[in-house]
Coordinates of C-alpha atoms and ligand atoms in Angstrom, one line a residue:
X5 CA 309.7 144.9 111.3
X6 CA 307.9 144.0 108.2
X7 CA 306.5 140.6 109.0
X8 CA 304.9 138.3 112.3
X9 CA 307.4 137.6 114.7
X10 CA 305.3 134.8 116.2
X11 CA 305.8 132.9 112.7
X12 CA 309.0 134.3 112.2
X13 CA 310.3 132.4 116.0
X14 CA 308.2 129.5 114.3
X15 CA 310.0 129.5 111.5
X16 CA 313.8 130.0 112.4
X17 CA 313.8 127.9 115.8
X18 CA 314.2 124.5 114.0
X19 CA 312.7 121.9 115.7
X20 CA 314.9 119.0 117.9
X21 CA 313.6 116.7 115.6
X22 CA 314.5 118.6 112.6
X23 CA 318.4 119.8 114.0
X24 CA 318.6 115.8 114.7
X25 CA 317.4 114.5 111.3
X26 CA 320.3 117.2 110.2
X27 CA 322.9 115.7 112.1
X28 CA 321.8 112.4 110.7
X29 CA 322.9 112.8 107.0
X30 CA 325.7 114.8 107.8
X31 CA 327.5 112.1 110.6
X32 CA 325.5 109.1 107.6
X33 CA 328.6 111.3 105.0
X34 CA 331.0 111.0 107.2
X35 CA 330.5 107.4 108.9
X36 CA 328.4 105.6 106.7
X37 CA 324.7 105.5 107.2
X38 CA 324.6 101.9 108.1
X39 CA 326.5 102.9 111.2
X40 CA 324.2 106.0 112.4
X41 CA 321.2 104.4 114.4
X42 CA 318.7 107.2 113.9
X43 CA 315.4 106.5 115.3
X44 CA 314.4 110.3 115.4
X45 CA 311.7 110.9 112.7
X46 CA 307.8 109.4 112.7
X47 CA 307.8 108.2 109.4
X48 CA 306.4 105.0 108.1
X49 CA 309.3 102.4 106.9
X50 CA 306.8 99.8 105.7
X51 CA 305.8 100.5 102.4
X52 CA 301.7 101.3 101.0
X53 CA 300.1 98.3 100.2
X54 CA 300.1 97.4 96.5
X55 CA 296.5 98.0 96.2
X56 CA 297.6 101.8 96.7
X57 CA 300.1 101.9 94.4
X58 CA 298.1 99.5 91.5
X59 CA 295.0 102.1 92.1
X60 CA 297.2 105.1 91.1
X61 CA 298.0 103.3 87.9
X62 CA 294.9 102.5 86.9
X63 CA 293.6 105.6 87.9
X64 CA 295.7 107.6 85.7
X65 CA 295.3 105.1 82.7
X66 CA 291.6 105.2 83.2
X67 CA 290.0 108.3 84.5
X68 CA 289.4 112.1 83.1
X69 CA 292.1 114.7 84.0
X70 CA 289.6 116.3 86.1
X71 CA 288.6 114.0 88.2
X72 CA 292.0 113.4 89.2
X73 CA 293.8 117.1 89.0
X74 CA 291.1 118.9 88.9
X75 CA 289.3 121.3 92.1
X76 CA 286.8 119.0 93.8
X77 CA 284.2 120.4 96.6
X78 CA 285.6 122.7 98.8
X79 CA 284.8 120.0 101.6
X80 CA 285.9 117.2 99.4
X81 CA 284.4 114.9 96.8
X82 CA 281.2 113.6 97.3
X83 CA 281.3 110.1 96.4
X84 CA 284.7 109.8 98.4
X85 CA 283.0 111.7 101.4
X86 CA 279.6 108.5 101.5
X87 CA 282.5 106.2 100.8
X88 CA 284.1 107.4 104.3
X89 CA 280.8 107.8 105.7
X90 CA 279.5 103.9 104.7
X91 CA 283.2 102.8 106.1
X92 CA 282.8 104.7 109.5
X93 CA 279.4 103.2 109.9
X94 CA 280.3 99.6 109.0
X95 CA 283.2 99.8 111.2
X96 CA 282.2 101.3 114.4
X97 CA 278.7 101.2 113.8
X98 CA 278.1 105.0 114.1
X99 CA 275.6 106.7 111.6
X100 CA 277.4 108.9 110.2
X101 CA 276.8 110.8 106.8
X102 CA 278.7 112.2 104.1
X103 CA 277.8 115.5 105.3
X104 CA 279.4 115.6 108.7
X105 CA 283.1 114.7 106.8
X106 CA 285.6 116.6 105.4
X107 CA 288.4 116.1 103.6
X108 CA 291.9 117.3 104.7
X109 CA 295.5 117.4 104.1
X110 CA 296.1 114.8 106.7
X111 CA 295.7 115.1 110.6
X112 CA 297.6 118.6 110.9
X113 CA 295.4 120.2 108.8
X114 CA 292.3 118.6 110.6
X115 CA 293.4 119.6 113.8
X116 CA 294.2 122.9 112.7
X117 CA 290.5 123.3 110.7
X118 CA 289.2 122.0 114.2
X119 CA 290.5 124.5 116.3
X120 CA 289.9 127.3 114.2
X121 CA 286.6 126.2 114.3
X122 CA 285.6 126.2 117.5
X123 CA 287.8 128.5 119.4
X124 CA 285.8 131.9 119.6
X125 CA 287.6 133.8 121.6
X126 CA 291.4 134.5 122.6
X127 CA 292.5 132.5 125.2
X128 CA 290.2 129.9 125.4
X129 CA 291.9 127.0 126.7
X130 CA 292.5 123.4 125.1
X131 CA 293.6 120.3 127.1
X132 CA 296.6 118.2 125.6
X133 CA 297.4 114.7 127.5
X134 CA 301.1 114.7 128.5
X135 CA 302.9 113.5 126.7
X136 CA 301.7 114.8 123.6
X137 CA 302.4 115.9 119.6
X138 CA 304.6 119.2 120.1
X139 CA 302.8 120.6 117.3
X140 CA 299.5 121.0 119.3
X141 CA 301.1 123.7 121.1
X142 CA 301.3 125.7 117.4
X143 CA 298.1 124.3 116.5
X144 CA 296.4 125.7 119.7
X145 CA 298.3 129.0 120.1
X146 CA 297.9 129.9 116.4
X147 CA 294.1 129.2 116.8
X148 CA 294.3 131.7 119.3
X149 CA 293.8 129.1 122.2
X150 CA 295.7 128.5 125.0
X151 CA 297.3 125.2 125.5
X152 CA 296.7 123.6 128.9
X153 CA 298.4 120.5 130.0
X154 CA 297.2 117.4 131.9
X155 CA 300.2 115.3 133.0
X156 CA 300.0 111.5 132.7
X157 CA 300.3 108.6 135.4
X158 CA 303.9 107.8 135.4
X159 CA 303.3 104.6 136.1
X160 CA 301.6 103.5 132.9
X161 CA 301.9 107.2 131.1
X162 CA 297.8 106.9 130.3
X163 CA 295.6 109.6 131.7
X164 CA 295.8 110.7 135.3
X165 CA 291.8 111.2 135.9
X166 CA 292.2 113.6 138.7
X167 CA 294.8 115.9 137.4
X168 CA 292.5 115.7 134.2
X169 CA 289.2 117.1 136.2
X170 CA 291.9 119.5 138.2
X171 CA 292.7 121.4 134.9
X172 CA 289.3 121.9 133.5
X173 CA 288.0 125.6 134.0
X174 CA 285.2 127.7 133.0
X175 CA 287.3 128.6 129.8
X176 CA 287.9 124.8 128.5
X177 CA 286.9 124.9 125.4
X178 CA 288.0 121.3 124.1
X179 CA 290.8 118.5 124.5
X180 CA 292.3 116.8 122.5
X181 CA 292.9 112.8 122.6
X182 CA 295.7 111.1 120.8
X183 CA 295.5 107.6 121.1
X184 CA 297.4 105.0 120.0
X185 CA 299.8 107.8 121.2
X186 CA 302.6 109.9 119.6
X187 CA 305.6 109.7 121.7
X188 CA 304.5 107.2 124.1
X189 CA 302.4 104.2 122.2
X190 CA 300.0 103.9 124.8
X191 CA 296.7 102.9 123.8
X192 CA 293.8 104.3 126.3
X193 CA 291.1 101.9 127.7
X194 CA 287.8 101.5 127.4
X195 CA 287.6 102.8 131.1
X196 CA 289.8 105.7 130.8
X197 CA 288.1 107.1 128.2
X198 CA 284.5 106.8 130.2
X199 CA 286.0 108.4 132.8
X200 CA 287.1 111.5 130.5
X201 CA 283.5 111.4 128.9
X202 CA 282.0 111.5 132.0
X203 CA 284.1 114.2 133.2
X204 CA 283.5 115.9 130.2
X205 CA 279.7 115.7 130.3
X206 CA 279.5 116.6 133.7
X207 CA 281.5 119.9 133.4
X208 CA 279.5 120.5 130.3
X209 CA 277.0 120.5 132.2
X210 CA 278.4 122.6 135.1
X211 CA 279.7 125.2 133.0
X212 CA 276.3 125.5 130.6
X213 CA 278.6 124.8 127.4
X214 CA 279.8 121.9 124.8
X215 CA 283.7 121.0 124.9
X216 CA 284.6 119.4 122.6
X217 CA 286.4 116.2 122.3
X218 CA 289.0 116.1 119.8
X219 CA 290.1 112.7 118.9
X220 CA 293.3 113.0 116.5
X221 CA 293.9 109.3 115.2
X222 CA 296.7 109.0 112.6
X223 CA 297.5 105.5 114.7
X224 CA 294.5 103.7 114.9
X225 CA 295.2 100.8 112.6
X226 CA 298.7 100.5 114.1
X227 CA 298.1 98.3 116.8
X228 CA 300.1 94.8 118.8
X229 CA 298.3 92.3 120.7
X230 CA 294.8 92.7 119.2
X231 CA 293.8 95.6 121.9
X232 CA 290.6 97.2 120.8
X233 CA 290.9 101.6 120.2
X234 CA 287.9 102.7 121.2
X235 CA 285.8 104.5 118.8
X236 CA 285.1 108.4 120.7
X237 CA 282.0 109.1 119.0
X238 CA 281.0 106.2 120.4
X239 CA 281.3 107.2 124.2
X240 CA 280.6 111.1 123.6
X241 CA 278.7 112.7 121.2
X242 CA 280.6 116.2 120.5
X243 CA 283.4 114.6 119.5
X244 CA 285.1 115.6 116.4
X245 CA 287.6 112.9 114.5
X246 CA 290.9 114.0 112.9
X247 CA 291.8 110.6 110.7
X248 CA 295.2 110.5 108.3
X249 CA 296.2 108.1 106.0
X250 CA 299.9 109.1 106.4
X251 CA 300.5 106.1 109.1
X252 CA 298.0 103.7 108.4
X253 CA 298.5 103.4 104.4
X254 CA 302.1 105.0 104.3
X255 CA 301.2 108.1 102.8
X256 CA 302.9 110.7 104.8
X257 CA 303.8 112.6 101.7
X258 CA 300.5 112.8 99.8
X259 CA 298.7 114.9 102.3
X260 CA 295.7 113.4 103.0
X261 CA 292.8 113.0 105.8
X262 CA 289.5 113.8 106.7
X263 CA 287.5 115.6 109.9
X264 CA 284.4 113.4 111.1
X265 CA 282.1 115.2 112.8
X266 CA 280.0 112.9 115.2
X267 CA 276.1 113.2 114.0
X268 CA 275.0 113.5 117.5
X269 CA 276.9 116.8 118.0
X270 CA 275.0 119.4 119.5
X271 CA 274.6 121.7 116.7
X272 CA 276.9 119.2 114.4
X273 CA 275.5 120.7 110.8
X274 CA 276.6 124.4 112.1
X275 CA 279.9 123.1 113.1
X276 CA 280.1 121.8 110.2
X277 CA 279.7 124.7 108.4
X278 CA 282.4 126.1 110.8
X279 CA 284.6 123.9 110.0
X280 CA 283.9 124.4 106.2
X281 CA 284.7 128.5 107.6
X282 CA 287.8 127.6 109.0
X283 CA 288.9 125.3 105.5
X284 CA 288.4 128.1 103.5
X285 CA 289.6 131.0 105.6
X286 CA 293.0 128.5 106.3
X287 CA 293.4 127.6 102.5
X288 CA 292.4 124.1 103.3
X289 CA 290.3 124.0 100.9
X290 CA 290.3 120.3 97.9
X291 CA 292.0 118.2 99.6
X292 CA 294.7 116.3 97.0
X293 CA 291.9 115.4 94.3
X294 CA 294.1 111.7 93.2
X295 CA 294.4 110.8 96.6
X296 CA 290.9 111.2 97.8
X297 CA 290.0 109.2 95.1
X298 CA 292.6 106.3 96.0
X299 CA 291.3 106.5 99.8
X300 CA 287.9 105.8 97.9
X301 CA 289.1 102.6 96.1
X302 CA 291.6 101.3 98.5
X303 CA 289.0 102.3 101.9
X304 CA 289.8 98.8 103.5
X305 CA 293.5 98.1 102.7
X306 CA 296.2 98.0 104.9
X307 CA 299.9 98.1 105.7
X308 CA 301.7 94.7 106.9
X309 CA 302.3 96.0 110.7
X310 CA 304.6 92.7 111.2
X311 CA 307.7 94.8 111.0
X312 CA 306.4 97.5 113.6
X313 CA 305.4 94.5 116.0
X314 CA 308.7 93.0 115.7
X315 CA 311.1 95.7 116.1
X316 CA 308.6 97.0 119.1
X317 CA 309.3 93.5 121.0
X318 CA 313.1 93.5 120.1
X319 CA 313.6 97.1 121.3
X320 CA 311.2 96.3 124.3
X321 CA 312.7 93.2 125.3
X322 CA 316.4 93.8 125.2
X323 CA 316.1 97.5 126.3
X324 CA 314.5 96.7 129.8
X325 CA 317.2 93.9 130.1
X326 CA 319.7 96.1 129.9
X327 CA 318.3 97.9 132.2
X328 CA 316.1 101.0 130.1
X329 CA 312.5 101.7 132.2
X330 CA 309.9 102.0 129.7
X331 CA 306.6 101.3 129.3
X332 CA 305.4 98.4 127.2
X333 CA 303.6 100.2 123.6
X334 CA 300.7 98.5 122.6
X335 CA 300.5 100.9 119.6
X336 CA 302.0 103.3 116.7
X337 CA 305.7 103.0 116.3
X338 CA 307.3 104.9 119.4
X339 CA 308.8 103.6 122.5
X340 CA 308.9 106.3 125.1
X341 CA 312.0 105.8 127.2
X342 CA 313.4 106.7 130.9
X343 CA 316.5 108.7 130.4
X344 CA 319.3 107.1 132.3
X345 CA 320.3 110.6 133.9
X346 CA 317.4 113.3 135.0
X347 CA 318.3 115.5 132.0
X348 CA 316.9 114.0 129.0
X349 CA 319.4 116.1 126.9
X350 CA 322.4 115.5 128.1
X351 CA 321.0 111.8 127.5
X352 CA 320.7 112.6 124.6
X353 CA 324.1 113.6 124.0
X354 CA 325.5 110.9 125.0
X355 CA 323.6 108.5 123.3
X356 CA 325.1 110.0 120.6
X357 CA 328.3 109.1 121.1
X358 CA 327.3 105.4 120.1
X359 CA 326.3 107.1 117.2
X360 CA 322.1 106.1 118.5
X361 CA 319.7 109.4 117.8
X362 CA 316.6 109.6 119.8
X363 CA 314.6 112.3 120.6
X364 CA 314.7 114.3 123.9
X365 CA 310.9 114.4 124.7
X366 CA 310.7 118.1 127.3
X367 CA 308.9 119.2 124.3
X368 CA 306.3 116.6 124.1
X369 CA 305.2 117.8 128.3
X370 CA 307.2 115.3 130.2
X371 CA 310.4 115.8 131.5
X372 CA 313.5 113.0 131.6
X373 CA 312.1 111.0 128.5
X374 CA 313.1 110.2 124.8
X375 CA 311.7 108.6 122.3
X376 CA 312.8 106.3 119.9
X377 CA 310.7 105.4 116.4
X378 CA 310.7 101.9 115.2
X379 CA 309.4 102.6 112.3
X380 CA 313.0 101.4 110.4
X381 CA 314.3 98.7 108.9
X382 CA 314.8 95.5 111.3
X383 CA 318.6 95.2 110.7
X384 CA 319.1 99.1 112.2
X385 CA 317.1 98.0 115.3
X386 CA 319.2 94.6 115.4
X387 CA 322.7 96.9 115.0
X388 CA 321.7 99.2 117.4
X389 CA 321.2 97.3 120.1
X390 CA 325.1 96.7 121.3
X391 CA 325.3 100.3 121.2
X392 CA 321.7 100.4 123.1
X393 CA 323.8 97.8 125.3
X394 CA 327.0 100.1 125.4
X395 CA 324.9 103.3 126.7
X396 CA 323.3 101.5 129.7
X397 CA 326.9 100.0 131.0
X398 CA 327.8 103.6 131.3
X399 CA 325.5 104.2 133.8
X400 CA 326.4 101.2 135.7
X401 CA 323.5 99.1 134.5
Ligands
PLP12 N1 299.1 113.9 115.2 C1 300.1 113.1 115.6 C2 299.9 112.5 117.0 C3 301.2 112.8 114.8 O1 302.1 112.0 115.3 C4 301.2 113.4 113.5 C5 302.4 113.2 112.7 O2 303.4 112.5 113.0 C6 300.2 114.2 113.1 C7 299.1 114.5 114.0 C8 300.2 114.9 111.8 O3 300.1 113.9 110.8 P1 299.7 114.2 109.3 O4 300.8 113.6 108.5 O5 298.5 113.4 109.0 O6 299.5 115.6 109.1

């Protein structure tokens, strides 16, 4: 046919997000966007700290072309790689060395480098935590893994330990970990994440080779109540990070990230070099050269997560006193809600008709869920929730 059907079905089946986000600006034209309550898309309403936006200034009034425009390493500039390295030590207390980072176009990127990297062979199988980042399905697949799927505890929507040991095989080749969570803002404890190390160590053991723990962490500075995120390197040593900045400083748009890989990995510097392989053979390759160099400058700032707290507890709150089942997010900016009728769709649709978007969440491994984003303005959440109010009174709530 003259070109990959695989990307080609990737390509022209839009994504639910995407057909709602449509939808969106065309009912915004025809009602006014003040009176369209879309919560559908991940992206960051609070703006980058100053700090960010003062370093690009002076960056561009002060420094050579070059440095800013030009090609750095392959892997990433080397002063903004120790810079990483020093923070990652100072913070969590893990010896890690410019060496074992990498600089990426934010956490897609990383997670695609990763996978590339470490799956050998077709059909090798990766674990994703229900519910989880549709994109790891593409991710996987296009890695030439196999996406396996552990489903949560309904109750509190963390890791169910048994199904988790259940689904590991021979072929596991890795897992991957997001946490604070994309759709459902769960943080994972302390304890559930020994229990998966020590499930992972022990079947390691068992099946005479390394998986890998993939942490994928574009959340981790966005959390409520002061709960600590444990720090995987710290529990098991072949973990490999995948950090963004497009949450925690705002920067969805300028592409940027980095891979850590732990320094107690079993054969770390040759995956390492795998993952400089899988860089180069994706086109990852010089991560945005201005941006690495703000990340470098700007290493501890961070964005005021008032608003995110705020519109969490006035959507939490008022949502389960109407009636809504969800469970309480103690990170990121999702709240991952019971549809009031087994099909999350048809939810959907008629959540609609009080002109509230939200996402049906089948795609994200759990059935009879959506999601809403907080990540808007306080006035939409305050609007929206008559129409919030509306929705549950025709169910009968
Ligand atoms: N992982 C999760 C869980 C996400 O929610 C996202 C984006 O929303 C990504 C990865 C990709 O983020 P980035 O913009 O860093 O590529």
């Amino acid at each position: 046919m003259g070109y990959n059907q695989k990307m080609y079905g990737l390509g022209s089946k839009r994504s639910i997000i995407r057909e709602i986000f449509e939808y969106s600006k065309t009912r915004a034209a025809e009602i006014g966007a003040e009176n369209v309550f879309d919560f559908s898309l991940g992206n960051p309403s609070v703006p980058a700290p100053k700090e960010v936006n003062d370093t690009v200034k002076e960056l561009l009034e002060t420094e050579s072309p070059v440095l800013l425009h030009g090609y750095t390493s392959a892997q990433g500039d080397a002063k903004v790689r120790q810079t990483i390295a020093d923070s990652i030590k100072t913070r969590f207390g893990v010896d890690m060395s410019p060496n074992g980072i990498y600089m990426t176009c934010g956490a897609a990127a990383s997670l695609s480098i990763c996978l590339k990297a470490i799956i050998e062979k077709e059909g090798e199988e990766v674990i994703a935590f229900a519910p989880f980042f549709t994109e790891y399905r593409v991710f996987i697949e296009n890695a030439g893994g196999t996406i396996v799927v552990s489903k949560p505890d309904p109750n509190t929507l963390s890791i169910d330990i048994a199904d988790f040991e259940d689904k590991i095989t021979p072929n596991t080749k890795a897992i991957i970990m997001n946490s604070p969570n994309n759709p459902s803002g769960v943080v994972y404890t302390e304890e559930t994440v020994k229990a998966v190390c020590d499930i992972l160590r022990k079947k390691s053991e068992e099946y005479g080779h390394v998986i890998y723990l993939i942490a994928d962490e574009p959340y981790r500075e966005l959390v409520y109540s002061g709960v600590d995120v444990p720090y995987l390197m710290n529990y098991y040593d072949n973990t490999l990070v995948c950090y963004s900045y497009s949450k925690s400083l705002s920067l969805p748009g300028e592409r940027i990230g980095y891979i850590a890989v732990c320094p107690k990995m079993e054969d770390g510097q040759n995956v390492y070099l795998a993952i400089c392989g899988a860089g180069r053979s994706l086109g990852y390759v010089c991560a945005p050269s201005l941006f690495q160099q703000v990340i470098a400058r700007c290493i501890n700032a961070k964005v005021d997560i008032n608003v995110y707290r705020e519109n969490r507890d006035l959507l939490y709150d008022n949502l389960t006193a109407y009636g809504y089942d969800c469970v309480k997010p103690d990170g990121a900016f999702y709240l991952f809600v019971k549809a009031l009728e087994p099909d999350a769709y048809a939810f959907y649709e008629k959540a609609k008709k009080h002109e509230i978007l939200v996402v049906p969440c089948d795609d994200f491994g759990v059935e009879g869920y959506v999601r809403i984003a907080y990540c808007v303005d306080k006035s939409r959440v305050l609007g929206a929730l008559p129409a919030f109010k509306a929705l549950a009174e025709e169910y009968g709530k």
